């Protein structure tokens, strides 16, 4: 009976080790970690001034059929003026 428990335990340890070996590889495959802030919120680039802002704080507007995100209303206005 103890042998069976030991085998199960070894199986778990082996499984955990394999999981630990696989996960870092998946993280390395993540191509755009810079586009995520610390809490995992998506970051978007303001096309007017080039600042990156969390999508939740961005001012969004549909200009020329494309969705754009701005750091402020000022940038939004200036971008709209330049792309009429
Ligand atoms: Zn801006």
PDB file of C-alpha atoms and ligand atoms in Angstrom:
ATOM      1  CA  UNK A   1       0.000   0.000   0.000  1.00  0.00           C
ATOM      2  CA  UNK A   2       2.816   2.402   0.873  1.00  0.00           C
ATOM      3  CA  UNK A   3       4.500   1.607  -2.447  1.00  0.00           C
ATOM      4  CA  UNK A   4       1.385   2.699  -4.318  1.00  0.00           C
ATOM      5  CA  UNK A   5       1.267   5.966  -2.352  1.00  0.00           C
ATOM      6  CA  UNK A   6       4.940   6.559  -3.133  1.00  0.00           C
ATOM      7  CA  UNK A   7       4.297   5.964  -6.832  1.00  0.00           C
ATOM      8  CA  UNK A   8       1.391   8.424  -6.809  1.00  0.00           C
ATOM      9  CA  UNK A   9       3.555  10.975  -5.002  1.00  0.00           C
ATOM     10  CA  UNK A  10       6.387  10.479  -7.503  1.00  0.00           C
ATOM     11  CA  UNK A  11       3.900  10.856 -10.310  1.00  0.00           C
ATOM     12  CA  UNK A  12       2.746  14.190  -8.881  1.00  0.00           C
ATOM     13  CA  UNK A  13       6.303  15.434  -8.405  1.00  0.00           C
ATOM     14  CA  UNK A  14       7.208  14.382 -11.928  1.00  0.00           C
ATOM     15  CA  UNK A  15       4.104  16.060 -13.305  1.00  0.00           C
ATOM     16  CA  UNK A  16       4.860  19.280 -11.412  1.00  0.00           C
ATOM     17  CA  UNK A  17       8.448  19.264 -12.705  1.00  0.00           C
ATOM     18  CA  UNK A  18       7.301  18.786 -16.300  1.00  0.00           C
ATOM     19  CA  UNK A  19       4.775  21.612 -15.867  1.00  0.00           C
ATOM     20  CA  UNK A  20       7.540  23.849 -14.510  1.00  0.00           C
ATOM     21  CA  UNK A  21       9.722  23.023 -17.505  1.00  0.00           C
ATOM     22  CA  UNK A  22       6.983  23.725 -20.050  1.00  0.00           C
ATOM     23  CA  UNK A  23       5.599  26.995 -18.671  1.00  0.00           C
ATOM     24  CA  UNK A  24       8.714  29.199 -19.038  1.00  0.00           C
ATOM     25  CA  UNK A  25       8.855  28.208 -22.715  1.00  0.00           C
ATOM     26  CA  UNK A  26       5.299  29.405 -23.224  1.00  0.00           C
ATOM     27  CA  UNK A  27       6.176  32.727 -21.579  1.00  0.00           C
ATOM     28  CA  UNK A  28       9.176  33.187 -23.875  1.00  0.00           C
ATOM     29  CA  UNK A  29       6.849  32.620 -26.845  1.00  0.00           C
ATOM     30  CA  UNK A  30       4.769  35.640 -25.797  1.00  0.00           C
ATOM     31  CA  UNK A  31       5.767  38.108 -28.479  1.00  0.00           C
ATOM     32  CA  UNK A  32       4.408  41.402 -27.122  1.00  0.00           C
ATOM     33  CA  UNK A  33       4.944  41.660 -23.357  1.00  0.00           C
ATOM     34  CA  UNK A  34       5.565  45.426 -23.704  1.00  0.00           C
ATOM     35  CA  UNK A  35       1.956  45.976 -24.710  1.00  0.00           C
ATOM     36  CA  UNK A  36       0.730  44.833 -21.314  1.00  0.00           C
ATOM     37  CA  UNK A  37       0.893  46.863 -18.130  1.00  0.00           C
ATOM     38  CA  UNK A  38       1.695  45.267 -14.774  1.00  0.00           C
ATOM     39  CA  UNK A  39      -1.927  44.369 -14.014  1.00  0.00           C
ATOM     40  CA  UNK A  40      -2.349  42.815 -17.452  1.00  0.00           C
ATOM     41  CA  UNK A  41      -4.367  45.632 -18.979  1.00  0.00           C
ATOM     42  CA  UNK A  42      -3.813  46.168 -22.691  1.00  0.00           C
ATOM     43  CA  UNK A  43      -1.701  49.184 -23.611  1.00  0.00           C
ATOM     44  CA  UNK A  44      -2.529  51.267 -26.689  1.00  0.00           C
ATOM     45  CA  UNK A  45      -0.436  53.841 -28.510  1.00  0.00           C
ATOM     46  CA  UNK A  46      -1.636  57.393 -28.947  1.00  0.00           C
ATOM     47  CA  UNK A  47      -1.045  58.041 -32.697  1.00  0.00           C
ATOM     48  CA  UNK A  48      -0.839  61.793 -32.076  1.00  0.00           C
ATOM     49  CA  UNK A  49       1.942  61.971 -29.457  1.00  0.00           C
ATOM     50  CA  UNK A  50       3.167  58.351 -29.359  1.00  0.00           C
ATOM     51  CA  UNK A  51       2.407  57.800 -25.666  1.00  0.00           C
ATOM     52  CA  UNK A  52       1.322  54.356 -24.460  1.00  0.00           C
ATOM     53  CA  UNK A  53      -1.788  54.396 -22.262  1.00  0.00           C
ATOM     54  CA  UNK A  54      -3.846  51.627 -20.620  1.00  0.00           C
ATOM     55  CA  UNK A  55      -6.868  51.034 -22.854  1.00  0.00           C
ATOM     56  CA  UNK A  56      -9.168  51.755 -19.901  1.00  0.00           C
ATOM     57  CA  UNK A  57      -7.802  55.316 -19.565  1.00  0.00           C
ATOM     58  CA  UNK A  58      -7.654  56.081 -23.286  1.00  0.00           C
ATOM     59  CA  UNK A  59     -10.008  58.406 -25.144  1.00  0.00           C
ATOM     60  CA  UNK A  60     -11.265  56.339 -28.068  1.00  0.00           C
ATOM     61  CA  UNK A  61     -12.532  57.626 -31.382  1.00  0.00           C
ATOM     62  CA  UNK A  62     -13.350  56.190 -34.781  1.00  0.00           C
ATOM     63  CA  UNK A  63     -11.437  58.207 -37.368  1.00  0.00           C
ATOM     64  CA  UNK A  64     -11.413  57.220 -41.037  1.00  0.00           C
ATOM     65  CA  UNK A  65     -13.036  53.872 -40.234  1.00  0.00           C
ATOM     66  CA  UNK A  66     -10.305  52.948 -37.737  1.00  0.00           C
ATOM     67  CA  UNK A  67     -10.480  52.883 -33.962  1.00  0.00           C
ATOM     68  CA  UNK A  68      -7.830  55.106 -32.382  1.00  0.00           C
ATOM     69  CA  UNK A  69      -6.947  55.651 -28.740  1.00  0.00           C
ATOM     70  CA  UNK A  70      -5.627  58.913 -27.315  1.00  0.00           C
ATOM     71  CA  UNK A  71      -4.070  59.974 -24.015  1.00  0.00           C
ATOM     72  CA  UNK A  72      -6.217  63.133 -23.896  1.00  0.00           C
ATOM     73  CA  UNK A  73      -9.050  64.958 -25.633  1.00  0.00           C
ATOM     74  CA  UNK A  74      -6.468  67.462 -26.864  1.00  0.00           C
ATOM     75  CA  UNK A  75      -4.613  64.768 -28.818  1.00  0.00           C
ATOM     76  CA  UNK A  76      -7.898  63.408 -30.148  1.00  0.00           C
ATOM     77  CA  UNK A  77      -8.878  66.862 -31.459  1.00  0.00           C
ATOM     78  CA  UNK A  78      -5.475  67.513 -33.013  1.00  0.00           C
ATOM     79  CA  UNK A  79      -5.429  64.078 -34.669  1.00  0.00           C
ATOM     80  CA  UNK A  80      -8.961  64.593 -36.037  1.00  0.00           C
ATOM     81  CA  UNK A  81      -7.953  67.980 -37.462  1.00  0.00           C
ATOM     82  CA  UNK A  82      -4.903  66.491 -39.189  1.00  0.00           C
ATOM     83  CA  UNK A  83      -6.832  63.514 -40.640  1.00  0.00           C
ATOM     84  CA  UNK A  84      -9.975  65.043 -42.107  1.00  0.00           C
TER      85      UNK A  84
HETATM   86 ZN1  LIG B   1      -1.360  62.096 -26.653  1.00  0.00          ZN
END
